[in-house]
């Protein structure tokens, strides 16, 4: 039995690899051809492909030019004010008050001993101090030098004594350089050559004068704000700005211009939201200069003088319209009730014309009576 061998089929381009995927396109009369696989392409191996701004084709027959869809520019945050980064509060070196008292007493004792040595100490003082007979050496160079040393020691001892109080701090400086902050209380000794600046670090309340503001609709307002704040960094508050209280006042005024304030009579939730927004803005502006703001609350909100008259007229007109609507409603109800009772009880029989006439007469009569009763 013979077997027929079929010769191998020569390889074709189709059999060498997978068949190429057909590219599907989206196409209509208003757009260009876009491959579908490009719209949903998410292949991390190939990397991101920079794409040009999408072009929206013009509609046929309208003459409209192609438009570019550009992403909206993100608003850049407003940079915070910058202060010297090296300027930060640090504790100053001070000594207990006993050291200053001891140094001053030693200086006074040294002056007394020098006077006894020079023979210028009064006899009564010699007897009171139980000193031996005066030497009587006279005032020479050595005596004057001893006087200078003892006097300088006494001046440094007593001149450096200071009393620290609760809620108060001292910012110390030497020849224009910051040397530290003293927050201790009680008697202490501070170098008398240092310049002292007293700073109030207690929790403070400041009630502003009427400031310009606006609501969400742009209506001009006058706002009185109550600010609760304190000095957190004495070095920046004293040396970072010329006057930190004036700086805080300007921050509050600027925040009232940027943040919308609710009109008088607004709901409590809206008022609380405006208060929180004001507090965040003022706290962010005051933080670089060492001020800590806890609350900025509008305690009195009123319309600006140029707006108050118009708002008053508008409110009166609204009240008048509301009063007229209520009067008309009551008159219509009264007329309807009167006509219904007359017809239901069979007192009168009215056709359409007579009913309209009766309604008209009753309406005029009721409106006249209500007008006479109104003040």
mmCIF file of C-alpha atoms in Angstrom:
data_model
loop_
_atom_site.group_PDB
_atom_site.id
_atom_site.type_symbol
_atom_site.label_atom_id
_atom_site.label_comp_id
_atom_site.label_asym_id
_atom_site.label_seq_id
_atom_site.Cartn_x
_atom_site.Cartn_y
_atom_site.Cartn_z
ATOM 1 C CA UNK A 1 0.000 0.000 0.000
ATOM 2 C CA UNK A 2 1.469 3.298 -0.976
ATOM 3 C CA UNK A 3 1.228 6.398 1.090
ATOM 4 C CA UNK A 4 0.974 9.760 -0.529
ATOM 5 C CA UNK A 5 3.001 12.429 1.222
ATOM 6 C CA UNK A 6 1.702 15.914 1.022
ATOM 7 C CA UNK A 7 4.441 18.484 0.556
ATOM 8 C CA UNK A 8 4.670 21.101 3.327
ATOM 9 C CA UNK A 9 2.918 24.309 2.691
ATOM 10 C CA UNK A 10 5.308 27.248 2.345
ATOM 11 C CA UNK A 11 4.988 29.796 5.102
ATOM 12 C CA UNK A 12 2.951 32.806 4.265
ATOM 13 C CA UNK A 13 3.171 36.287 5.829
ATOM 14 C CA UNK A 14 -0.115 35.599 7.604
ATOM 15 C CA UNK A 15 1.208 32.493 9.343
ATOM 16 C CA UNK A 16 4.453 34.032 10.571
ATOM 17 C CA UNK A 17 2.815 35.885 13.463
ATOM 18 C CA UNK A 18 -0.510 36.991 14.915
ATOM 19 C CA UNK A 19 -2.838 38.683 12.551
ATOM 20 C CA UNK A 20 -2.659 42.480 12.799
ATOM 21 C CA UNK A 21 -5.515 44.042 14.756
ATOM 22 C CA UNK A 22 -7.843 46.109 12.679
ATOM 23 C CA UNK A 23 -7.907 49.719 13.740
ATOM 24 C CA UNK A 24 -11.390 50.922 14.530
ATOM 25 C CA UNK A 25 -12.103 54.556 13.996
ATOM 26 C CA UNK A 26 -14.693 56.996 15.281
ATOM 27 C CA UNK A 27 -15.768 59.274 12.523
ATOM 28 C CA UNK A 28 -18.756 61.485 11.854
ATOM 29 C CA UNK A 29 -19.481 64.661 10.004
ATOM 30 C CA UNK A 30 -18.313 66.976 12.791
ATOM 31 C CA UNK A 31 -15.075 65.266 13.954
ATOM 32 C CA UNK A 32 -11.882 63.944 12.514
ATOM 33 C CA UNK A 33 -10.840 60.295 12.557
ATOM 34 C CA UNK A 34 -9.600 59.210 16.020
ATOM 35 C CA UNK A 35 -8.338 55.646 16.644
ATOM 36 C CA UNK A 36 -10.284 54.019 19.466
ATOM 37 C CA UNK A 37 -7.224 52.327 20.965
ATOM 38 C CA UNK A 38 -5.634 55.760 21.499
ATOM 39 C CA UNK A 39 -8.606 56.996 23.509
ATOM 40 C CA UNK A 40 -8.377 54.209 26.088
ATOM 41 C CA UNK A 41 -4.651 53.552 25.936
ATOM 42 C CA UNK A 42 -3.110 52.734 29.329
ATOM 43 C CA UNK A 43 0.177 50.966 28.712
ATOM 44 C CA UNK A 44 2.841 51.776 31.335
ATOM 45 C CA UNK A 45 5.576 50.121 29.243
ATOM 46 C CA UNK A 46 5.276 52.470 26.329
ATOM 47 C CA UNK A 47 5.330 55.591 28.480
ATOM 48 C CA UNK A 48 3.285 58.712 28.241
ATOM 49 C CA UNK A 49 2.793 60.191 24.814
ATOM 50 C CA UNK A 50 2.587 63.989 24.704
ATOM 51 C CA UNK A 51 -0.604 65.043 23.030
ATOM 52 C CA UNK A 52 -1.409 68.367 21.512
ATOM 53 C CA UNK A 53 -4.527 70.274 22.554
ATOM 54 C CA UNK A 54 -7.679 68.613 21.257
ATOM 55 C CA UNK A 55 -9.194 70.277 18.253
ATOM 56 C CA UNK A 56 -12.945 70.440 17.956
ATOM 57 C CA UNK A 57 -13.924 70.389 14.309
ATOM 58 C CA UNK A 58 -16.266 72.999 13.045
ATOM 59 C CA UNK A 59 -19.825 72.076 12.247
ATOM 60 C CA UNK A 60 -20.648 71.916 8.604
ATOM 61 C CA UNK A 61 -22.624 74.755 7.159
ATOM 62 C CA UNK A 62 -22.128 77.119 10.099
ATOM 63 C CA UNK A 63 -18.848 78.808 9.160
ATOM 64 C CA UNK A 64 -17.587 78.237 12.700
ATOM 65 C CA UNK A 65 -13.811 78.097 13.064
ATOM 66 C CA UNK A 66 -12.116 75.229 14.937
ATOM 67 C CA UNK A 67 -11.654 75.887 18.679
ATOM 68 C CA UNK A 68 -8.925 74.708 21.000
ATOM 69 C CA UNK A 69 -9.868 73.248 24.372
ATOM 70 C CA UNK A 70 -7.286 74.550 26.763
ATOM 71 C CA UNK A 71 -7.216 73.479 30.414
ATOM 72 C CA UNK A 72 -8.211 76.163 32.869
ATOM 73 C CA UNK A 73 -5.221 77.695 34.587
ATOM 74 C CA UNK A 74 -5.038 76.773 38.242
ATOM 75 C CA UNK A 75 -5.101 79.727 40.592
ATOM 76 C CA UNK A 76 -1.774 80.185 42.291
ATOM 77 C CA UNK A 77 -1.862 80.536 46.081
ATOM 78 C CA UNK A 78 -0.993 83.948 47.406
ATOM 79 C CA UNK A 79 2.534 83.853 48.889
ATOM 80 C CA UNK A 80 2.763 84.506 52.609
ATOM 81 C CA UNK A 81 4.871 87.447 53.843
ATOM 82 C CA UNK A 82 8.463 86.444 54.531
ATOM 83 C CA UNK A 83 10.432 87.347 57.668
ATOM 84 C CA UNK A 84 14.071 86.687 58.473
ATOM 85 C CA UNK A 85 14.140 82.894 59.074
ATOM 86 C CA UNK A 86 16.957 83.276 61.622
ATOM 87 C CA UNK A 87 14.814 85.627 63.705
ATOM 88 C CA UNK A 88 13.100 83.353 66.207
ATOM 89 C CA UNK A 89 12.451 83.593 69.912
ATOM 90 C CA UNK A 90 15.003 81.978 72.204
ATOM 91 C CA UNK A 91 15.508 82.266 75.992
ATOM 92 C CA UNK A 92 17.978 84.849 77.238
ATOM 93 C CA UNK A 93 20.631 84.233 79.863
ATOM 94 C CA UNK A 94 19.724 85.818 83.181
ATOM 95 C CA UNK A 95 20.799 85.239 86.776
ATOM 96 C CA UNK A 96 18.708 85.006 89.937
ATOM 97 C CA UNK A 97 18.052 88.247 91.732
ATOM 98 C CA UNK A 98 20.152 87.137 94.709
ATOM 99 C CA UNK A 99 23.276 87.353 92.550
ATOM 100 C CA UNK A 100 22.564 90.993 91.709
ATOM 101 C CA UNK A 101 21.841 91.864 95.344
ATOM 102 C CA UNK A 102 25.051 90.172 96.448
ATOM 103 C CA UNK A 103 27.111 91.975 93.819
ATOM 104 C CA UNK A 104 25.582 95.338 94.739
ATOM 105 C CA UNK A 105 26.208 94.735 98.446
ATOM 106 C CA UNK A 106 29.817 93.830 97.710
ATOM 107 C CA UNK A 107 30.212 97.029 95.726
ATOM 108 C CA UNK A 108 28.824 99.158 98.583
ATOM 109 C CA UNK A 109 31.041 97.346 101.080
ATOM 110 C CA UNK A 110 34.039 97.932 98.835
ATOM 111 C CA UNK A 111 33.305 101.667 98.685
ATOM 112 C CA UNK A 112 33.019 101.777 102.490
ATOM 113 C CA UNK A 113 36.305 99.940 102.968
ATOM 114 C CA UNK A 114 38.038 102.229 100.462
ATOM 115 C CA UNK A 115 36.741 105.300 102.313
ATOM 116 C CA UNK A 116 38.079 103.852 105.600
ATOM 117 C CA UNK A 117 41.373 103.178 103.879
ATOM 118 C CA UNK A 118 41.584 106.752 102.584
ATOM 119 C CA UNK A 119 40.549 108.187 105.933
ATOM 120 C CA UNK A 120 37.398 109.850 104.580
ATOM 121 C CA UNK A 121 34.921 107.684 106.483
ATOM 122 C CA UNK A 122 33.068 109.639 109.213
ATOM 123 C CA UNK A 123 33.927 108.627 112.812
ATOM 124 C CA UNK A 124 30.316 107.751 113.550
ATOM 125 C CA UNK A 125 30.305 105.293 110.651
ATOM 126 C CA UNK A 126 33.580 103.782 111.902
ATOM 127 C CA UNK A 127 32.105 103.257 115.355
ATOM 128 C CA UNK A 128 28.853 101.851 113.914
ATOM 129 C CA UNK A 129 30.722 99.371 111.737
ATOM 130 C CA UNK A 130 33.174 98.486 114.553
ATOM 131 C CA UNK A 131 36.176 99.161 112.323
ATOM 132 C CA UNK A 132 39.677 99.769 113.670
ATOM 133 C CA UNK A 133 41.218 103.232 113.613
ATOM 134 C CA UNK A 134 41.331 104.855 110.198
ATOM 135 C CA UNK A 135 44.511 104.403 108.239
ATOM 136 C CA UNK A 136 44.423 107.911 106.779
ATOM 137 C CA UNK A 137 46.335 107.005 103.643
ATOM 138 C CA UNK A 138 44.602 109.760 101.675
ATOM 139 C CA UNK A 139 43.091 109.720 98.201
ATOM 140 C CA UNK A 140 45.660 108.368 95.846
ATOM 141 C CA UNK A 141 45.680 106.409 92.631
ATOM 142 C CA UNK A 142 45.083 103.130 94.411
ATOM 143 C CA UNK A 143 42.131 104.542 96.330
ATOM 144 C CA UNK A 144 40.539 105.977 93.211
ATOM 145 C CA UNK A 145 40.979 102.668 91.398
ATOM 146 C CA UNK A 146 39.372 100.831 94.329
ATOM 147 C CA UNK A 147 36.486 103.340 94.268
ATOM 148 C CA UNK A 148 36.002 102.762 90.524
ATOM 149 C CA UNK A 149 36.003 98.970 90.853
ATOM 150 C CA UNK A 150 33.655 98.883 93.833
ATOM 151 C CA UNK A 151 31.352 101.479 92.311
ATOM 152 C CA UNK A 152 31.145 99.595 88.997
ATOM 153 C CA UNK A 153 30.383 96.368 90.867
ATOM 154 C CA UNK A 154 27.633 98.063 92.853
ATOM 155 C CA UNK A 155 26.119 99.706 89.766
ATOM 156 C CA UNK A 156 26.144 96.440 87.823
ATOM 157 C CA UNK A 157 24.675 94.567 90.755
ATOM 158 C CA UNK A 158 21.811 96.907 91.584
ATOM 159 C CA UNK A 159 21.360 98.280 88.047
ATOM 160 C CA UNK A 160 20.685 94.838 86.591
ATOM 161 C CA UNK A 161 17.926 93.905 89.029
ATOM 162 C CA UNK A 162 14.580 93.439 87.313
ATOM 163 C CA UNK A 163 11.177 92.080 88.253
ATOM 164 C CA UNK A 164 9.407 89.753 85.862
ATOM 165 C CA UNK A 165 5.612 89.705 85.797
ATOM 166 C CA UNK A 166 3.151 87.106 84.622
ATOM 167 C CA UNK A 167 1.972 87.879 81.093
ATOM 168 C CA UNK A 168 4.937 90.163 80.393
ATOM 169 C CA UNK A 169 8.182 89.451 78.561
ATOM 170 C CA UNK A 170 11.357 91.346 77.755
ATOM 171 C CA UNK A 171 13.097 91.286 74.406
ATOM 172 C CA UNK A 172 16.800 91.923 74.969
ATOM 173 C CA UNK A 173 19.183 93.445 72.448
ATOM 174 C CA UNK A 174 22.810 94.531 72.474
ATOM 175 C CA UNK A 175 24.045 97.041 69.884
ATOM 176 C CA UNK A 176 21.146 96.198 67.563
ATOM 177 C CA UNK A 177 21.509 92.420 67.872
ATOM 178 C CA UNK A 178 18.846 90.175 69.346
ATOM 179 C CA UNK A 179 20.097 88.478 72.514
ATOM 180 C CA UNK A 180 17.028 86.550 73.674
ATOM 181 C CA UNK A 181 13.681 86.855 75.439
ATOM 182 C CA UNK A 182 12.987 86.747 79.167
ATOM 183 C CA UNK A 183 9.676 85.180 80.212
ATOM 184 C CA UNK A 184 10.626 84.441 83.824
ATOM 185 C CA UNK A 185 8.768 85.941 86.769
ATOM 186 C CA UNK A 186 10.083 87.246 90.063
ATOM 187 C CA UNK A 187 13.339 89.007 90.905
ATOM 188 C CA UNK A 188 16.200 88.400 88.472
ATOM 189 C CA UNK A 189 19.397 89.996 87.277
ATOM 190 C CA UNK A 190 19.750 91.097 83.669
ATOM 191 C CA UNK A 191 22.842 92.611 82.146
ATOM 192 C CA UNK A 192 22.266 96.397 82.441
ATOM 193 C CA UNK A 193 24.032 96.976 79.104
ATOM 194 C CA UNK A 194 21.225 95.169 77.242
ATOM 195 C CA UNK A 195 18.336 97.138 75.792
ATOM 196 C CA UNK A 196 15.001 95.892 77.157
ATOM 197 C CA UNK A 197 11.707 96.009 75.265
ATOM 198 C CA UNK A 198 8.618 95.030 77.186
ATOM 199 C CA UNK A 199 6.077 92.895 75.311
ATOM 200 C CA UNK A 200 2.601 91.899 76.453
ATOM 201 C CA UNK A 201 2.155 88.155 75.821
ATOM 202 C CA UNK A 202 -1.281 87.791 77.426
ATOM 203 C CA UNK A 203 -4.443 86.851 75.550
ATOM 204 C CA UNK A 204 -5.808 90.128 74.197
ATOM 205 C CA UNK A 205 -9.045 91.351 72.670
ATOM 206 C CA UNK A 206 -9.184 94.128 70.117
ATOM 207 C CA UNK A 207 -12.415 95.725 68.929
ATOM 208 C CA UNK A 208 -11.938 97.452 65.603
ATOM 209 C CA UNK A 209 -13.515 100.596 64.310
ATOM 210 C CA UNK A 210 -16.102 100.301 61.500
ATOM 211 C CA UNK A 211 -14.261 98.922 58.446
ATOM 212 C CA UNK A 212 -15.296 98.610 54.817
ATOM 213 C CA UNK A 213 -16.497 95.166 53.689
ATOM 214 C CA UNK A 214 -18.849 93.567 51.163
ATOM 215 C CA UNK A 215 -21.182 90.597 51.015
ATOM 216 C CA UNK A 216 -21.293 87.861 48.406
ATOM 217 C CA UNK A 217 -23.322 90.078 46.048
ATOM 218 C CA UNK A 218 -20.946 93.026 46.329
ATOM 219 C CA UNK A 219 -23.175 95.166 48.564
ATOM 220 C CA UNK A 220 -21.044 97.602 50.590
ATOM 221 C CA UNK A 221 -21.098 97.020 54.344
ATOM 222 C CA UNK A 222 -19.552 98.450 57.498
ATOM 223 C CA UNK A 223 -18.224 95.813 59.916
ATOM 224 C CA UNK A 224 -16.931 96.055 63.481
ATOM 225 C CA UNK A 225 -14.747 93.006 64.216
ATOM 226 C CA UNK A 226 -13.644 91.538 67.528
ATOM 227 C CA UNK A 227 -10.187 89.955 67.293
ATOM 228 C CA UNK A 228 -8.815 87.547 69.916
ATOM 229 C CA UNK A 229 -5.041 87.226 69.636
ATOM 230 C CA UNK A 230 -1.735 87.071 71.465
ATOM 231 C CA UNK A 231 1.995 87.351 70.797
ATOM 232 C CA UNK A 232 3.461 83.891 70.227
ATOM 233 C CA UNK A 233 6.989 84.822 69.065
ATOM 234 C CA UNK A 234 8.226 87.973 70.789
ATOM 235 C CA UNK A 235 11.310 88.311 68.596
ATOM 236 C CA UNK A 236 9.374 88.416 65.326
ATOM 237 C CA UNK A 237 6.571 90.544 66.741
ATOM 238 C CA UNK A 238 9.024 93.157 68.049
ATOM 239 C CA UNK A 239 11.826 93.067 65.498
ATOM 240 C CA UNK A 240 10.061 91.663 62.410
ATOM 241 C CA UNK A 241 7.682 94.619 61.996
ATOM 242 C CA UNK A 242 7.674 98.183 63.211
ATOM 243 C CA UNK A 243 4.413 97.852 65.163
ATOM 244 C CA UNK A 244 2.720 94.454 65.389
ATOM 245 C CA UNK A 245 -0.603 95.935 66.574
ATOM 246 C CA UNK A 246 -0.808 98.170 63.511
ATOM 247 C CA UNK A 247 0.147 95.208 61.327
ATOM 248 C CA UNK A 248 -2.683 93.144 62.802
ATOM 249 C CA UNK A 249 -5.155 95.962 62.184
ATOM 250 C CA UNK A 250 -4.107 96.158 58.539
ATOM 251 C CA UNK A 251 -4.434 92.360 58.178
ATOM 252 C CA UNK A 252 -8.004 92.474 59.488
ATOM 253 C CA UNK A 253 -8.914 95.316 57.150
ATOM 254 C CA UNK A 254 -7.443 93.477 54.153
ATOM 255 C CA UNK A 255 -9.254 90.248 55.093
ATOM 256 C CA UNK A 256 -12.606 92.038 55.304
ATOM 257 C CA UNK A 257 -12.082 93.238 51.742
ATOM 258 C CA UNK A 258 -11.248 89.731 50.422
ATOM 259 C CA UNK A 259 -13.709 87.588 52.394
ATOM 260 C CA UNK A 260 -17.463 88.171 51.860
ATOM 261 C CA UNK A 261 -19.388 89.033 55.017
ATOM 262 C CA UNK A 262 -23.010 88.090 55.499
ATOM 263 C CA UNK A 263 -25.667 90.780 55.547
ATOM 264 C CA UNK A 264 -27.533 91.731 58.741
ATOM 265 C CA UNK A 265 -30.117 89.125 59.666
ATOM 266 C CA UNK A 266 -28.402 86.223 57.857
ATOM 267 C CA UNK A 267 -28.663 82.647 59.219
ATOM 268 C CA UNK A 268 -26.285 81.626 61.982
ATOM 269 C CA UNK A 269 -24.627 78.962 59.829
ATOM 270 C CA UNK A 270 -23.649 81.543 57.192
ATOM 271 C CA UNK A 271 -22.308 83.896 59.850
ATOM 272 C CA UNK A 272 -20.206 81.091 61.379
ATOM 273 C CA UNK A 273 -18.791 80.188 57.968
ATOM 274 C CA UNK A 274 -17.795 83.819 57.335
ATOM 275 C CA UNK A 275 -16.208 83.999 60.805
ATOM 276 C CA UNK A 276 -14.159 80.850 60.157
ATOM 277 C CA UNK A 277 -12.983 82.171 56.786
ATOM 278 C CA UNK A 278 -11.939 85.520 58.300
ATOM 279 C CA UNK A 279 -10.083 83.770 61.115
ATOM 280 C CA UNK A 280 -8.143 81.546 58.697
ATOM 281 C CA UNK A 281 -7.120 84.430 56.462
ATOM 282 C CA UNK A 282 -6.014 86.741 59.296
ATOM 283 C CA UNK A 283 -4.212 83.922 61.124
ATOM 284 C CA UNK A 284 -2.280 83.021 57.961
ATOM 285 C CA UNK A 285 -1.254 86.664 57.402
ATOM 286 C CA UNK A 286 -0.246 87.285 61.038
ATOM 287 C CA UNK A 287 1.618 84.020 61.672
ATOM 288 C CA UNK A 288 4.921 85.060 59.954
ATOM 289 C CA UNK A 289 5.340 87.969 62.410
ATOM 290 C CA UNK A 290 4.784 85.885 65.532
ATOM 291 C CA UNK A 291 1.103 86.663 66.166
ATOM 292 C CA UNK A 292 -1.413 83.931 66.978
ATOM 293 C CA UNK A 293 -5.000 84.782 66.035
ATOM 294 C CA UNK A 294 -7.765 82.700 67.612
ATOM 295 C CA UNK A 295 -10.921 84.400 66.347
ATOM 296 C CA UNK A 296 -12.026 87.241 64.076
ATOM 297 C CA UNK A 297 -15.744 87.684 64.649
ATOM 298 C CA UNK A 298 -17.944 90.428 63.150
ATOM 299 C CA UNK A 299 -19.894 91.797 66.125
ATOM 300 C CA UNK A 300 -21.760 94.504 64.220
ATOM 301 C CA UNK A 301 -22.643 94.477 60.543
ATOM 302 C CA UNK A 302 -24.522 97.324 58.916
ATOM 303 C CA UNK A 303 -24.980 98.700 55.448
ATOM 304 C CA UNK A 304 -22.705 101.443 54.205
ATOM 305 C CA UNK A 305 -24.193 104.967 54.248
ATOM 306 C CA UNK A 306 -24.503 105.031 50.468
ATOM 307 C CA UNK A 307 -26.423 101.729 50.539
ATOM 308 C CA UNK A 308 -28.409 102.103 53.754
ATOM 309 C CA UNK A 309 -30.974 104.552 52.275
ATOM 310 C CA UNK A 310 -31.650 102.325 49.252
ATOM 311 C CA UNK A 311 -31.949 99.206 51.400
ATOM 312 C CA UNK A 312 -34.341 101.056 53.721
ATOM 313 C CA UNK A 313 -36.579 102.024 50.821
ATOM 314 C CA UNK A 314 -36.420 98.480 49.493
ATOM 315 C CA UNK A 315 -37.396 97.041 52.850
ATOM 316 C CA UNK A 316 -40.321 99.463 53.202
ATOM 317 C CA UNK A 317 -41.503 98.560 49.705
ATOM 318 C CA UNK A 318 -41.307 94.860 50.535
ATOM 319 C CA UNK A 319 -43.267 95.349 53.731
ATOM 320 C CA UNK A 320 -45.877 97.414 51.901
ATOM 321 C CA UNK A 321 -46.242 94.750 49.204
ATOM 322 C CA UNK A 322 -46.575 92.065 51.836
ATOM 323 C CA UNK A 323 -49.243 94.093 53.630
ATOM 324 C CA UNK A 324 -51.153 94.665 50.412
ATOM 325 C CA UNK A 325 -51.024 90.954 49.574
ATOM 326 C CA UNK A 326 -52.352 90.018 53.003
ATOM 327 C CA UNK A 327 -55.151 92.600 52.774
ATOM 328 C CA UNK A 328 -56.158 91.387 49.304
ATOM 329 C CA UNK A 329 -56.165 87.775 50.470
ATOM 330 C CA UNK A 330 -58.419 88.576 53.414
ATOM 331 C CA UNK A 331 -60.794 90.618 51.206
ATOM 332 C CA UNK A 332 -61.067 87.806 48.634
ATOM 333 C CA UNK A 333 -61.775 85.292 51.399
ATOM 334 C CA UNK A 334 -64.425 87.550 52.902
ATOM 335 C CA UNK A 335 -66.164 88.125 49.533
ATOM 336 C CA UNK A 336 -66.091 84.422 48.743
ATOM 337 C CA UNK A 337 -67.541 83.522 52.120
ATOM 338 C CA UNK A 338 -70.291 86.143 51.822
ATOM 339 C CA UNK A 339 -71.363 85.091 48.330
ATOM 340 C CA UNK A 340 -71.275 81.407 49.275
ATOM 341 C CA UNK A 341 -73.478 81.950 52.317
ATOM 342 C CA UNK A 342 -76.022 84.021 50.398
ATOM 343 C CA UNK A 343 -76.377 81.441 47.657
ATOM 344 C CA UNK A 344 -76.231 78.331 49.863
ATOM 345 C CA UNK A 345 -78.976 79.567 52.176
ATOM 346 C CA UNK A 346 -81.206 80.533 49.276
ATOM 347 C CA UNK A 347 -81.434 84.177 50.216
ATOM 348 C CA UNK A 348 -80.701 85.309 46.691
ATOM 349 C CA UNK A 349 -80.620 83.725 43.273
ATOM 350 C CA UNK A 350 -77.864 85.104 41.100
ATOM 351 C CA UNK A 351 -76.897 84.542 37.521
ATOM 352 C CA UNK A 352 -73.351 85.084 36.256
ATOM 353 C CA UNK A 353 -73.785 88.798 35.592
ATOM 354 C CA UNK A 354 -75.357 89.480 38.969
ATOM 355 C CA UNK A 355 -72.716 87.369 40.723
ATOM 356 C CA UNK A 356 -69.923 89.390 39.104
ATOM 357 C CA UNK A 357 -71.584 92.642 40.043
ATOM 358 C CA UNK A 358 -72.101 91.518 43.642
ATOM 359 C CA UNK A 359 -68.488 90.382 43.912
ATOM 360 C CA UNK A 360 -67.289 93.715 42.552
ATOM 361 C CA UNK A 361 -69.398 95.726 44.971
ATOM 362 C CA UNK A 362 -68.400 93.620 47.969
ATOM 363 C CA UNK A 363 -64.705 93.853 47.045
ATOM 364 C CA UNK A 364 -64.870 97.641 46.812
ATOM 365 C CA UNK A 365 -66.718 97.872 50.120
ATOM 366 C CA UNK A 366 -64.332 95.588 51.971
ATOM 367 C CA UNK A 367 -61.242 97.280 50.555
ATOM 368 C CA UNK A 368 -62.601 100.699 51.568
ATOM 369 C CA UNK A 369 -63.291 99.526 55.093
ATOM 370 C CA UNK A 370 -59.820 97.980 55.396
ATOM 371 C CA UNK A 371 -58.219 101.162 54.089
ATOM 372 C CA UNK A 372 -60.022 103.247 56.711
ATOM 373 C CA UNK A 373 -58.907 100.873 59.479
ATOM 374 C CA UNK A 374 -55.248 100.968 58.397
ATOM 375 C CA UNK A 375 -53.190 103.651 60.153
#
